[in-house]
Every structure is written in C-alpha cells, then in structure tokens.
Coordinates of C-alpha atoms in Angstrom, one line a residue:
M23 CA 7.2 -16.9 9.7
L24 CA 8.0 -13.5 7.8
L25 CA 7.8 -10.0 8.4
L26 CA 6.6 -8.9 5.0
S27 CA 8.4 -5.4 2.8
R28 CA 8.0 -4.2 -0.4
N29 CA 11.6 -4.5 -2.2
P30 CA 12.7 -1.2 -4.0
R31 CA 14.0 -3.9 -7.4
Y32 CA 10.4 -5.4 -8.0
P33 CA 6.9 -4.3 -8.8
F34 CA 4.8 -1.9 -7.2
S35 CA 7.6 -0.6 -5.6
G36 CA 8.4 2.6 -7.0
W37 CA 6.7 5.4 -4.9
R38 CA 7.6 4.9 -1.2
L39 CA 8.6 1.4 0.2
R40 CA 7.2 0.1 3.0
R41 CA 7.5 -2.4 5.8
V42 CA 4.3 -2.9 6.8
L43 CA 1.4 -5.8 8.7
L44 CA 2.5 -9.5 9.2
A45 CA 1.5 -11.6 6.8
G46 CA -1.3 -13.3 6.6
F47 CA -0.3 -17.1 7.5
L48 CA 0.2 -15.5 10.5
A49 CA -3.3 -14.7 11.4
L50 CA -4.1 -17.7 10.6
A51 CA -0.9 -18.5 13.8
L52 CA -2.5 -16.6 16.2
G53 CA -5.9 -18.6 15.7
G54 CA -4.1 -22.1 17.0
C55 CA -3.5 -24.8 14.9
N56 CA -6.0 -27.4 15.0
Q57 CA -7.2 -26.3 11.3
P58 CA -10.1 -28.6 9.7
P59 CA -8.9 -30.4 6.3
S60 CA -11.0 -28.4 4.2
L61 CA -9.5 -25.3 4.9
V62 CA -7.3 -23.9 2.2
K63 CA -4.4 -22.3 2.1
L64 CA -2.7 -21.2 -1.1
S65 CA 0.4 -19.3 -2.1
G66 CA 3.1 -18.4 -4.2
P67 CA 5.2 -15.2 -5.2
A68 CA 3.9 -11.9 -6.4
Q69 CA 5.2 -8.4 -7.6
G70 CA 8.0 -8.9 -5.4
T71 CA 7.0 -10.3 -2.2
T72 CA 4.2 -12.7 -1.9
W73 CA 1.0 -13.4 -1.8
H74 CA -1.0 -16.0 0.4
V75 CA -5.3 -16.9 0.1
T76 CA -6.5 -18.7 3.5
F77 CA -10.8 -19.6 2.6
W78 CA -13.3 -22.3 3.7
Q79 CA -16.8 -22.9 2.0
P80 CA -18.8 -25.4 2.7
G81 CA -18.7 -28.8 0.5
S82 CA -15.5 -29.0 -1.4
P83 CA -13.6 -26.5 -2.9
D84 CA -11.1 -26.6 -5.8
G85 CA -8.2 -24.8 -4.8
E86 CA -6.2 -25.5 -7.5
A87 CA -9.1 -24.1 -9.9
I88 CA -8.7 -21.3 -7.1
R89 CA -5.0 -20.6 -7.2
Q90 CA -5.2 -20.7 -11.2
D91 CA -7.7 -17.6 -11.3
V92 CA -5.8 -15.8 -8.1
V93 CA -2.3 -16.2 -10.0
A94 CA -4.1 -15.4 -13.9
E95 CA -5.8 -12.6 -12.2
L96 CA -1.9 -11.1 -10.3
A97 CA -0.6 -11.4 -14.4
R98 CA -3.0 -9.1 -16.2
V99 CA -2.8 -5.9 -13.1
D100 CA 0.8 -6.9 -13.1
A101 CA 1.2 -6.7 -17.2
L102 CA -1.3 -3.1 -16.2
M103 CA 0.3 -1.5 -12.9
S104 CA 4.1 -2.5 -13.0
N105 CA 6.5 0.5 -13.2
Y106 CA 9.2 -2.6 -13.4
R107 CA 8.0 -3.4 -16.6
S108 CA 9.0 -2.0 -19.8
D109 CA 6.1 -3.8 -21.7
S110 CA 3.2 -3.0 -19.3
V111 CA 0.5 -0.2 -19.8
I112 CA 2.0 2.5 -16.9
E113 CA 5.2 2.2 -18.9
R114 CA 4.1 3.1 -22.4
F115 CA 2.1 5.7 -20.7
N116 CA 5.1 6.8 -19.4
R117 CA 6.8 7.0 -22.3
A118 CA 3.5 8.6 -24.5
G119 CA 4.7 12.3 -25.2
A120 CA 3.0 15.5 -24.3
S121 CA -0.5 15.4 -24.9
E122 CA -0.5 12.6 -26.4
F123 CA -4.1 10.6 -25.5
L124 CA -3.2 6.8 -25.2
E125 CA -5.5 4.2 -24.2
V126 CA -5.6 2.5 -21.0
G127 CA -8.1 1.1 -19.8
P128 CA -10.4 2.4 -16.6
E129 CA -9.1 0.1 -14.0
I130 CA -6.1 2.9 -14.3
V131 CA -8.2 5.4 -14.8
N132 CA -10.1 4.7 -12.3
L133 CA -7.4 4.4 -9.5
I134 CA -5.7 7.7 -10.8
A135 CA -8.9 9.8 -10.0
K136 CA -8.7 7.9 -6.8
A137 CA -5.6 9.1 -5.8
R138 CA -6.5 12.2 -7.6
E139 CA -9.3 13.0 -4.4
V140 CA -6.5 11.4 -2.1
T141 CA -4.1 14.4 -3.5
K142 CA -5.9 16.8 -3.0
A143 CA -7.3 15.9 0.5
S144 CA -3.8 15.3 1.1
R145 CA -3.1 18.6 0.1
G146 CA -0.4 18.2 -2.7
C147 CA 2.3 15.5 0.0
Y148 CA 0.6 12.3 -1.5
D149 CA 1.2 11.9 -5.3
L150 CA 1.7 9.6 -7.7
T151 CA 3.6 12.0 -9.7
I152 CA 6.4 11.6 -7.5
K153 CA 8.6 9.3 -9.3
P154 CA 11.3 11.1 -11.4
V155 CA 12.2 12.9 -7.4
F156 CA 12.6 9.5 -6.3
D157 CA 14.3 8.0 -8.6
L158 CA 16.8 12.0 -8.7
W159 CA 17.1 11.0 -5.0
G160 CA 17.8 6.9 -5.3
F161 CA 15.1 5.4 -3.8
S162 CA 14.2 3.6 -6.6
G163 CA 17.5 1.1 -6.3
Q164 CA 20.4 3.6 -7.7
Q165 CA 22.8 4.7 -5.3
V166 CA 21.1 6.5 -2.4
S167 CA 22.3 10.6 -2.0
V168 CA 21.0 14.0 -1.1
P169 CA 20.6 15.7 -4.4
S170 CA 21.1 19.8 -4.7
E171 CA 18.0 22.2 -4.2
T172 CA 18.7 22.8 -8.0
E173 CA 18.1 19.3 -8.9
L174 CA 15.5 19.1 -6.8
R175 CA 13.2 21.8 -8.5
N176 CA 13.8 20.9 -12.3
Q177 CA 12.1 17.5 -10.7
L178 CA 9.9 18.9 -9.2
Q179 CA 8.1 21.0 -12.5
I180 CA 7.5 17.5 -14.0
V181 CA 5.5 16.1 -10.7
G182 CA 2.0 17.2 -10.1
I183 CA -1.0 15.1 -10.5
D184 CA -2.7 17.4 -12.1
H185 CA -0.9 17.2 -15.1
V186 CA -2.8 13.9 -15.3
V187 CA -5.6 14.2 -18.0
A188 CA -8.5 12.4 -18.6
R189 CA -10.2 12.6 -22.2
S190 CA -12.7 9.6 -21.2
G191 CA -13.0 6.3 -19.1
N192 CA -10.1 4.8 -20.7
T193 CA -7.6 7.0 -22.1
L194 CA -5.1 9.3 -20.5
A195 CA -2.4 12.1 -21.7
K196 CA 0.1 13.8 -19.7
S197 CA 0.9 18.1 -20.1
V198 CA 3.8 17.8 -19.4
R199 CA 6.4 15.1 -21.2
D200 CA 8.8 13.5 -18.7
L201 CA 6.0 13.2 -16.2
Q202 CA 5.7 9.9 -14.7
V203 CA 2.3 7.6 -12.8
D204 CA 3.8 5.4 -10.4
L205 CA 0.4 3.6 -9.2
S206 CA 2.7 1.6 -6.4
S207 CA 1.3 3.7 -3.7
I208 CA -2.7 2.5 -4.3
A209 CA -2.1 -0.8 -6.9
Q210 CA -0.7 -3.2 -4.1
G211 CA -4.1 -2.7 -2.5
Y212 CA -6.4 -3.5 -5.9
T213 CA -4.9 -6.0 -6.5
V214 CA -5.6 -6.9 -3.0
K215 CA -9.1 -6.1 -3.9
K216 CA -8.8 -8.4 -7.2
M217 CA -7.5 -11.1 -5.7
A218 CA -10.7 -11.3 -3.2
D219 CA -13.4 -11.1 -6.2
V220 CA -11.9 -13.9 -7.6
L221 CA -12.9 -15.7 -3.8
E222 CA -15.8 -14.3 -4.5
S223 CA -17.0 -14.8 -7.9
A224 CA -16.1 -18.6 -6.4
G225 CA -19.3 -17.9 -4.1
I226 CA -17.0 -18.6 -0.9
E227 CA -17.5 -16.3 1.4
H228 CA -14.6 -16.3 4.0
Y229 CA -11.9 -15.3 3.6
L230 CA -7.8 -14.2 3.9
V231 CA -6.1 -12.7 1.5
E232 CA -3.4 -10.8 1.7
L233 CA -0.8 -9.7 -1.1
G234 CA 3.8 -8.4 1.0
G235 CA 1.6 -7.5 3.9
E236 CA -2.0 -6.3 2.9
L237 CA -4.8 -7.9 3.7
K238 CA -8.6 -7.6 3.0
T239 CA -10.7 -10.6 5.3
R240 CA -14.7 -11.3 5.3
G241 CA -16.4 -13.5 7.1
H242 CA -14.3 -16.4 9.8
K243 CA -12.6 -18.8 11.0
L244 CA -13.4 -22.8 10.3
G245 CA -15.3 -22.7 13.7
G246 CA -16.5 -19.0 14.4
E247 CA -12.8 -17.4 15.3
P248 CA -12.6 -14.1 14.2
W249 CA -9.2 -13.5 11.8
R250 CA -6.3 -11.9 13.4
V251 CA -3.4 -10.1 12.1
A252 CA -0.5 -8.6 13.8
I253 CA 0.8 -5.1 13.2
E254 CA 5.2 -5.3 12.9
R255 CA 6.7 -2.7 15.9
P256 CA 7.7 0.2 13.8
T257 CA 11.6 0.3 14.8
P258 CA 14.9 -0.9 12.1
E259 CA 16.3 -2.5 15.4
E260 CA 14.2 -6.0 15.5
R261 CA 11.3 -7.3 13.5
S262 CA 8.6 -8.6 16.2
I263 CA 4.5 -8.4 16.9
H264 CA 3.7 -4.9 18.5
K265 CA -0.3 -4.8 18.0
V266 CA -3.1 -7.6 17.4
I267 CA -6.7 -6.6 15.7
T268 CA -8.7 -9.3 16.1
I269 CA -11.8 -8.9 13.4
R270 CA -14.8 -10.3 14.3
S271 CA -17.0 -8.2 11.9
D272 CA -18.7 -11.1 8.8
T273 CA -18.8 -7.9 6.7
P274 CA -15.2 -6.9 4.3
L275 CA -13.1 -5.3 5.7
S276 CA -8.9 -4.2 5.3
V277 CA -5.6 -3.6 7.0
M278 CA -3.1 -1.6 5.1
T279 CA 0.4 -0.2 7.0
S280 CA 2.6 2.2 5.9
G281 CA 6.8 2.9 7.3
T282 CA 9.5 4.9 7.5
Y283 CA 11.4 2.0 9.6
R284 CA 12.8 0.7 7.5
H285 CA 14.0 2.3 4.3
Y286 CA 16.3 5.1 5.0
F287 CA 19.9 6.0 4.3
D288 CA 22.0 8.4 6.6
D289 CA 24.3 11.1 5.2
Q290 CA 26.8 13.4 7.6
G291 CA 24.6 12.7 10.2
Q292 CA 21.1 13.4 8.8
R293 CA 18.7 10.3 9.1
Y294 CA 16.3 10.4 5.1
S295 CA 12.9 8.2 5.0
H296 CA 12.2 6.8 1.6
V297 CA 9.0 8.6 1.6
L298 CA 8.7 11.9 0.7
D299 CA 6.6 14.9 0.6
A300 CA 5.9 15.5 -2.9
R301 CA 4.9 19.6 -2.4
T302 CA 9.2 19.5 -1.6
G303 CA 10.8 17.0 -2.9
W304 CA 12.1 16.3 0.5
P305 CA 12.0 13.7 2.6
V306 CA 9.1 13.7 5.8
S307 CA 11.2 14.6 9.0
H308 CA 8.2 14.2 11.5
S309 CA 8.4 11.5 13.8
T310 CA 5.5 8.9 12.9
V311 CA 7.0 6.0 12.1
S312 CA 4.2 3.7 10.8
V313 CA 0.4 3.9 10.0
T314 CA -2.0 2.1 9.7
V315 CA -6.2 2.2 8.3
I316 CA -8.6 0.3 8.3
D317 CA -11.7 0.9 5.6
Q318 CA -13.9 -1.8 3.4
D319 CA -12.2 -1.1 0.6
P320 CA -8.4 -2.1 0.0
T321 CA -7.3 0.8 -2.4
R322 CA -8.8 3.0 -0.2
A323 CA -6.8 2.3 2.4
D324 CA -3.7 1.9 0.3
A325 CA -3.7 5.4 -0.8
W326 CA -4.8 6.6 2.8
S327 CA -1.7 4.7 4.5
T328 CA 0.2 6.2 2.4
A329 CA -0.9 9.9 2.5
L330 CA -0.9 9.9 6.2
L331 CA 2.3 8.3 6.5
C332 CA 3.2 11.0 4.0
L333 CA 1.2 14.0 6.4
G334 CA 2.6 12.6 10.1
A335 CA 0.3 12.2 12.5
R336 CA -0.2 16.1 13.7
E337 CA -1.4 17.7 10.4
G338 CA -3.2 14.1 9.1
T339 CA -5.2 13.4 12.4
A340 CA -7.0 16.5 11.4
V341 CA -7.8 15.4 7.7
A342 CA -7.8 11.6 8.9
D343 CA -11.0 12.9 10.9
Q344 CA -12.3 15.5 7.9
H345 CA -12.5 12.6 5.4
D346 CA -13.4 9.8 7.8
I347 CA -10.4 7.9 7.7
A348 CA -9.8 5.1 10.1
A349 CA -6.5 5.9 11.0
L350 CA -3.7 4.6 14.1
F351 CA -0.9 6.3 13.6
M352 CA 2.9 5.4 15.9
E353 CA 5.4 8.0 16.6
E354 CA 9.4 7.0 17.9
K355 CA 10.1 9.6 20.4
N356 CA 13.5 9.6 22.4
N357 CA 12.9 5.6 21.7
Q358 CA 9.3 5.4 22.8
L359 CA 7.0 4.7 20.5
S360 CA 2.8 6.5 21.4
E361 CA -0.3 6.2 18.9
T362 CA -2.4 8.6 18.1
T363 CA -6.0 7.1 16.7
T364 CA -8.5 8.8 14.7
E365 CA -12.5 9.1 15.7
A366 CA -13.6 6.8 12.8
W367 CA -11.1 3.9 14.7
H368 CA -12.7 4.2 17.6
V369 CA -16.5 2.9 15.9
I370 CA -15.5 0.6 13.9
E371 CA -17.4 -2.7 14.8
G372 CA -16.6 -5.4 15.1
I373 CA -12.6 -4.8 15.3
T374 CA -9.9 -5.0 18.9
V375 CA -6.4 -3.5 19.1
D376 CA -4.5 -5.3 21.9

C-alpha cells in the first residue's frame, strides 16, 4: 500500500504540500481480506494523486455508473479550482485586474467565505492568498531558495484574504491587482465531499471515499465491522503506520491530516518547511510536524488541519479549543514524538485511536 502525498507539479498542491493519511484501501487491508463480492472498490488518478471509493449497498449496485459519475465530478471541480490549469475558473480570477468583478460561481465564493472564517480564527496564519510568497520561496516547483527580507515585504503587500471582495453569491473581485488565490488547502476536502455526494445521491449509505489520503466515511463495512484508517508516522526517514483510527460511528465523519515532514529544504544548516505563516511570509519554525482533524465536514477539516499546522501545538491547541475543533498535534523534539489533543478530540463519539 502506498502512502500518499501532494505533488507540487499538479493541481491542488500550491499553498502547502502535505503528508497525510494512508490511502483508503489501507483501511480495508487493516480490516481483513475476506470481503464479500458485493463490496465495490473503485479507483483512479485525479489532481496529481489517486482517488479510491469503497462502498456496499443491498442489491447489485452499478459500479461502472458510480465510477463515471465520480470521474465526471472530479473533472468538474478540477476545472473550477485547479491552479495548474490556465483555463480553470480560479486562474481566470487570478489573471483579472483589480476591482474587476468576475463570475466564479457559488462554490468558489462559498469556499472563500469558509476559508475567511478560518483565517480570522487562526489570527492570519492561514490565508488562501499566500501563493505569491509560496512561489517566491520556490515551493511551487521552482528552484527553492531563501528570499531576502525586501522580497518578502514586497510580496506580503499583495497577500491578504481581505483583498478578495464578494459582491454576490456568484462574483468576486480583488482590490490588489497581483493578488493570487490558491484553493489547495480547502479544495481537496471539498472534492472529497463532492465524491461522497455522488454516492449518497445514488442511495449509498455505507462508504469510504478518499482522495490523496484525505477521506470521509459513513456507515460501516459489510458484516458490521467499522472502517479503520491509518495515520502515517510523521518522520521523513521512514514510511510506517503511527496511529490507527477505528470509526464505529455510522454518521459521516472526515479525517484530514497535514504535515511538514516530507517537503522542506536545508540551507546553511537551517531547515525550511513548505508551510508558511502568512503573517510573516516565513516557514513555520515550531516543532509541530503533523495535525489530524476529525470533523463531519471534510471541507472544514481540510482548512483547519492546515491552519492548526501553521499555528503549531502551543498556539493551535488554544485556538482549536475555542472553536471546538477535534485535533491531534504531533511534535518532534530531539527525535522523540509527543502528542497533544484538544478537548473536542476526547469527546468524539464512536472513535478510538490506537
């Protein structure tokens, strides 16, 4: 089984590259290999990574029809939100001039509204408009290097989600000409939601959907067994399972993990993470290497896992408790891992972590 990560050369990987959960199929492997023939498993490439869907329902579900619907939905969202397609809606917005209102559709407007709330809650650490600074560091696939303070100050002048103005439920404008919006830190969670919507619209109540390691479950496996998913050990030297989450709740739940430990570079003895603090433009320097968030809404979980990783365990735990976010922080100090959990993490019903 493969451990999944975002590829900086492909869609939805611009704001930060993340090491995340093990793929959804690993969840099945943890539960055993004796799967009834009515269990349907689908997979394919998307957004520079892979997707997996596993489900069952009474009768004979049309797996091929579900596959076609999932692929069509993935393509539709990609055409809206990919920063690596010049013809995507978000890239047309990024090329627009200042104060030029552009119709982008309600989905993008709503995602930016959700992200704006997380930006405010994270005290500006998380921001969808950090892309120019991200590019300056070279994390979008260019040659990585440490920029000068002058370069950082210049780029930070065009960063700030408050520069994105919504006039209606369908249109956006920007008050700064060169502002760039990168939806990667929230769009993959949203895509997981839309994949799940495909299944639910077909009447399917028992499923696990996964994209690039981010996932959502509902119901249970055949025979009543719970879904089980694994979190990777957050160390760059190895790829192994660190935690296994058993989901005994039949209600929809999403599990999203963000990490710093795969994508970084070293310069003159200093390590620089790809996770940038939008308040300073500098990579985070705290010891938090991974944050996992569990929430009913995969979109919310996606944005918050990134925001809390930016804040780090010390600042992030207080913010998460204030906003009732179930989060697990992993820190590495002196080659030793330690964990911090929020109040909401301890009261999630139907979840065990081993």
